[in-house]
Amino acid sequence: NAGVTQTPKFQVLKTGQSMTLQCAQDMNHNSMYWYRQDPGMGLRLIYYSASEGTTDKGEVPNGYNVSRLNKREFSLRLESAAPSQTSVYFCASSDYRGLNQPQHFGDGTRLSIL
Amino acid sequence: SQKIEQNSEALNIQEGKTATLTCNYTNYSPAYLQWYRQDPGRGPVFLLLIRENEKEKRKERLKVTFDTTLKQSLFHITASQPADSATYLCVRGSSNTGKLIFGQGTTLQVKP
């Protein structure tokens, strides 16, 4: 009963390096999301995928790219990491995209950019 | 802009008491409000959803209210236990973008 699985759990990068955060869900959900969480702030939406084959920008998309690989998997890529991208990243999924849809979250990737 | 405001100060209460957390929103009343629990080092976990016309929703020891006049939702935990210690997030939807807007959360500490 895994739910939403994120890898890796921790990562340290140097400025300018690239990396991909992986996310997979086993609940057959249509919609998936990437958020970042910074101290003293609410979760902020980076990108989302309302359904397989579609992706859209959220509140803070600059410096990120995403790929909805299939219905299960949604990855987040940092092409050239910057210290401002130090954060905790959460992936979430929901049955479909809607304001009344509970979202199911993974346990996050803690990313530090030096 | 549509915002969610939660008390950033931690709430400390004694075991067995009722904890009450406040969530205030701005601008239009959202059609729905959601509440999540987040433990340290973990992702948020969905607890309750309340619709604009429901006024009150209960689930076991949890109760959520929705007051569109005050633009406020209250989240109550009755007979609180140390295991209820966590950060609780209030979430609204944006009528403009169709996306969820998260409050920064209120940390609850229940002392035995």
Short mmCIF file of C-alpha atoms in Angstrom, two decimals:
data_model
loop_
_atom_site.label_atom_id
_atom_site.label_comp_id
_atom_site.label_asym_id
_atom_site.label_seq_id
_atom_site.Cartn_x
_atom_site.Cartn_y
_atom_site.Cartn_z
CA ASN A 1 0.00 0.00 0.00
CA ALA A 2 2.70 2.48 -1.05
CA GLY A 3 0.57 5.45 -2.20
CA VAL A 4 2.94 8.14 -3.49
CA THR A 5 6.64 7.30 -3.58
CA GLN A 6 9.36 9.91 -4.04
CA THR A 7 13.04 9.35 -4.72
CA PRO A 8 15.55 10.33 -3.53
CA LYS A 9 14.68 11.32 0.04
CA PHE A 10 17.72 13.56 0.42
CA GLN A 11 20.08 15.19 -2.06
CA VAL A 12 22.87 17.75 -1.93
CA LEU A 13 23.85 19.49 -5.15
CA LYS A 14 26.33 22.13 -6.16
CA THR A 15 25.14 25.26 -7.91
CA GLY A 16 24.74 24.61 -11.62
CA GLN A 17 24.27 20.84 -11.34
CA SER A 18 21.18 19.19 -12.69
CA MET A 19 19.01 16.45 -11.28
CA THR A 20 15.62 14.79 -11.61
CA LEU A 21 13.25 14.09 -8.75
CA GLN A 22 11.13 11.01 -9.29
CA CYS A 23 7.54 10.44 -8.21
CA ALA A 24 5.26 7.45 -8.69
CA GLN A 25 1.74 6.71 -7.47
CA ASP A 26 -0.09 3.40 -7.37
CA MET A 27 -3.64 4.67 -6.80
CA ASN A 28 -4.55 5.00 -10.49
CA HIS A 29 -4.98 8.75 -10.03
CA ASN A 30 -5.33 10.99 -13.04
CA SER A 31 -3.79 14.17 -11.63
CA MET A 32 -0.33 14.73 -10.18
CA TYR A 33 1.41 17.74 -8.66
CA TRP A 34 4.80 19.05 -7.58
CA TYR A 35 5.05 21.45 -4.64
CA ARG A 36 7.87 23.05 -2.72
CA GLN A 37 7.71 23.84 0.98
CA ASP A 38 9.87 26.52 2.54
CA PRO A 39 10.02 27.53 6.22
CA GLY A 40 7.17 29.84 7.23
CA MET A 41 5.41 29.46 3.90
CA GLY A 42 2.61 27.31 2.66
CA LEU A 43 3.14 24.67 0.03
CA ARG A 44 3.55 26.31 -3.36
CA LEU A 45 2.61 24.62 -6.60
CA ILE A 46 5.44 24.29 -9.12
CA TYR A 47 3.81 22.27 -11.90
CA TYR A 48 0.87 19.95 -12.24
CA SER A 49 -0.47 17.37 -14.64
CA ALA A 50 -4.24 17.23 -14.78
CA SER A 51 -4.14 14.01 -16.77
CA GLU A 52 -1.68 11.80 -18.60
CA GLY A 53 -0.14 13.70 -21.48
CA THR A 54 -0.73 17.20 -20.10
CA THR A 55 1.34 19.47 -17.88
CA ASP A 56 0.81 23.07 -16.75
CA LYS A 57 2.68 25.69 -14.78
CA GLY A 58 1.81 26.42 -11.20
CA GLU A 59 2.71 29.35 -9.01
CA VAL A 60 6.53 29.02 -9.08
CA PRO A 61 7.63 27.18 -12.27
CA ASN A 62 10.82 29.10 -13.11
CA GLY A 63 13.92 26.92 -13.08
CA TYR A 64 11.99 23.65 -13.29
CA ASN A 65 10.70 21.28 -15.93
CA VAL A 66 8.40 18.30 -15.61
CA SER A 67 7.56 15.12 -17.47
CA ARG A 68 4.44 13.02 -17.09
CA LEU A 69 6.03 9.77 -18.19
CA ASN A 70 2.83 7.71 -17.90
CA LYS A 71 -0.20 7.67 -15.64
CA ARG A 72 1.88 6.53 -12.65
CA GLU A 73 4.98 8.69 -12.92
CA PHE A 74 5.61 12.44 -12.81
CA SER A 75 9.19 13.73 -12.63
CA LEU A 76 10.59 17.16 -11.77
CA ARG A 77 13.88 18.33 -13.27
CA LEU A 78 16.21 21.08 -12.15
CA GLU A 79 18.37 21.91 -15.16
CA SER A 80 20.84 24.24 -13.40
CA ALA A 81 20.35 24.21 -9.65
CA ALA A 82 20.49 27.48 -7.70
CA PRO A 83 20.71 28.02 -3.92
CA SER A 84 17.19 29.53 -4.02
CA GLN A 85 15.93 26.08 -4.96
CA THR A 86 16.97 24.64 -1.62
CA SER A 87 13.68 23.34 -0.28
CA VAL A 88 11.58 20.30 0.50
CA TYR A 89 9.80 19.04 -2.59
CA PHE A 90 6.53 17.14 -2.37
CA CYS A 91 4.76 15.18 -5.04
CA ALA A 92 1.02 14.63 -4.73
CA SER A 93 -1.76 12.95 -6.66
CA SER A 94 -5.54 13.13 -6.76
CA ASP A 95 -8.28 11.20 -8.50
CA TYR A 96 -8.79 14.15 -10.80
CA ARG A 97 -8.08 17.86 -10.73
CA GLY A 98 -10.69 19.70 -8.73
CA LEU A 99 -11.03 21.94 -5.70
CA ASN A 100 -12.92 19.24 -3.81
CA GLN A 101 -10.34 16.55 -4.43
CA PRO A 102 -8.16 15.42 -1.53
CA GLN A 103 -4.52 15.18 -2.50
CA HIS A 104 -2.27 12.31 -1.45
CA PHE A 105 1.32 13.30 -0.75
CA GLY A 106 4.65 11.55 -0.74
CA ASP A 107 7.09 12.10 2.10
CA GLY A 108 9.20 14.58 0.22
CA THR A 109 12.70 15.08 -1.14
CA ARG A 110 14.95 17.32 0.93
CA LEU A 111 17.19 19.16 -1.49
CA SER A 112 20.13 21.39 -0.58
CA ILE A 113 21.95 23.47 -3.17
CA LEU A 114 25.39 24.65 -2.13
CA SER B 1 -5.49 37.91 -4.21
CA GLN B 2 -6.98 34.90 -2.49
CA LYS B 3 -5.07 33.98 0.66
CA ILE B 4 -5.19 31.62 3.60
CA GLU B 5 -3.95 32.82 6.98
CA GLN B 6 -3.21 30.57 9.91
CA ASN B 7 -1.73 31.46 13.27
CA SER B 8 1.99 30.90 12.92
CA GLU B 9 2.44 30.67 16.68
CA ALA B 10 2.39 27.16 18.10
CA LEU B 11 -0.61 26.12 20.13
CA ASN B 12 0.22 24.31 23.38
CA ILE B 13 -2.53 22.55 25.28
CA GLN B 14 -2.92 19.91 27.96
CA GLU B 15 -3.95 16.37 27.13
CA GLY B 16 -7.71 15.88 27.31
CA LYS B 17 -8.54 19.48 26.40
CA THR B 18 -10.09 20.64 23.15
CA ALA B 19 -7.69 22.19 20.65
CA THR B 20 -9.07 24.89 18.37
CA LEU B 21 -7.13 26.06 15.33
CA THR B 22 -8.15 29.04 13.22
CA CYS B 23 -8.01 29.56 9.48
CA ASN B 24 -8.96 32.90 7.93
CA TYR B 25 -9.35 33.49 4.21
CA THR B 26 -9.57 36.58 2.05
CA ASN B 27 -11.74 37.61 -0.87
CA TYR B 28 -14.32 35.19 -2.18
CA SER B 29 -15.56 32.37 -0.02
CA PRO B 30 -14.14 29.14 -1.40
CA ALA B 31 -16.58 26.43 -2.33
CA TYR B 32 -14.50 24.00 -0.28
CA LEU B 33 -11.95 24.08 2.51
CA GLN B 34 -9.64 21.19 3.26
CA TRP B 35 -7.64 20.37 6.36
CA TYR B 36 -4.44 18.32 6.39
CA ARG B 37 -2.12 17.05 9.08
CA GLN B 38 1.66 17.12 8.62
CA ASP B 39 4.15 15.37 10.90
CA PRO B 40 7.85 16.34 10.93
CA GLY B 41 9.67 14.86 7.97
CA ARG B 42 6.46 13.59 6.36
CA GLY B 43 4.07 14.74 3.69
CA PRO B 44 0.65 16.23 4.49
CA VAL B 45 -2.19 13.79 5.11
CA PHE B 46 -5.77 14.71 4.21
CA LEU B 47 -8.19 14.88 7.15
CA LEU B 48 -11.43 16.61 6.25
CA LEU B 49 -13.15 18.57 3.52
CA ILE B 50 -16.03 20.94 4.23
CA ARG B 51 -18.30 22.51 1.66
CA GLU B 52 -19.39 26.13 1.82
CA ASN B 53 -22.98 25.20 2.65
CA GLU B 54 -22.16 22.59 5.29
CA LYS B 55 -21.32 24.92 8.18
CA GLU B 56 -19.98 21.97 10.23
CA LYS B 57 -18.36 18.59 9.53
CA ARG B 58 -17.31 15.88 12.00
CA LYS B 59 -15.03 12.87 11.87
CA GLU B 60 -14.40 10.98 15.09
CA ARG B 61 -12.74 13.53 17.45
CA LEU B 62 -12.36 16.13 14.72
CA LYS B 63 -14.79 18.92 13.91
CA VAL B 64 -14.50 21.62 11.27
CA THR B 65 -16.71 24.68 10.90
CA PHE B 66 -17.08 27.08 7.98
CA ASP B 67 -18.32 30.62 8.66
CA THR B 68 -18.69 32.60 5.45
CA THR B 69 -19.66 35.76 7.35
CA LEU B 70 -16.43 35.79 9.36
CA LYS B 71 -14.47 34.29 6.43
CA GLN B 72 -13.14 31.73 8.84
CA SER B 73 -12.84 28.01 9.44
CA LEU B 74 -12.25 26.50 12.87
CA PHE B 75 -10.67 23.08 13.36
CA HIS B 76 -11.36 21.37 16.67
CA ILE B 77 -9.80 18.27 18.19
CA THR B 78 -11.69 17.09 21.26
CA ALA B 79 -10.12 15.00 24.02
CA SER B 80 -6.70 15.80 22.58
CA GLN B 81 -3.83 13.33 22.93
CA PRO B 82 -0.05 13.71 22.63
CA ALA B 83 -0.33 11.75 19.36
CA ASP B 84 -2.34 14.68 17.94
CA SER B 85 0.80 16.84 18.09
CA ALA B 86 1.53 17.92 14.52
CA THR B 87 1.19 20.82 12.12
CA TYR B 88 -2.28 21.33 10.68
CA LEU B 89 -2.74 22.92 7.27
CA CYS B 90 -5.80 24.75 6.02
CA VAL B 91 -6.30 24.71 2.25
CA ARG B 92 -8.65 26.59 -0.05
CA GLY B 93 -9.19 26.48 -3.75
CA SER B 94 -8.60 29.46 -6.00
CA SER B 95 -11.66 30.32 -8.02
CA ASN B 96 -9.41 32.04 -10.55
CA THR B 97 -6.90 29.30 -11.21
CA GLY B 98 -8.62 26.18 -9.96
CA LYS B 99 -5.58 25.38 -7.84
CA LEU B 100 -5.25 24.74 -4.12
CA ILE B 101 -3.80 27.44 -1.88
CA PHE B 102 -2.15 26.20 1.32
CA GLY B 103 -1.85 28.06 4.60
CA GLN B 104 1.52 27.94 6.34
CA GLY B 105 0.08 25.75 9.06
CA THR B 106 -0.32 25.90 12.83
CA THR B 107 1.73 23.58 15.03
CA LEU B 108 -0.16 21.91 17.84
CA GLN B 109 1.66 20.51 20.86
CA VAL B 110 -0.37 18.37 23.26
CA LYS B 111 1.36 17.84 26.59
CA PRO B 112 0.66 14.80 28.79
#
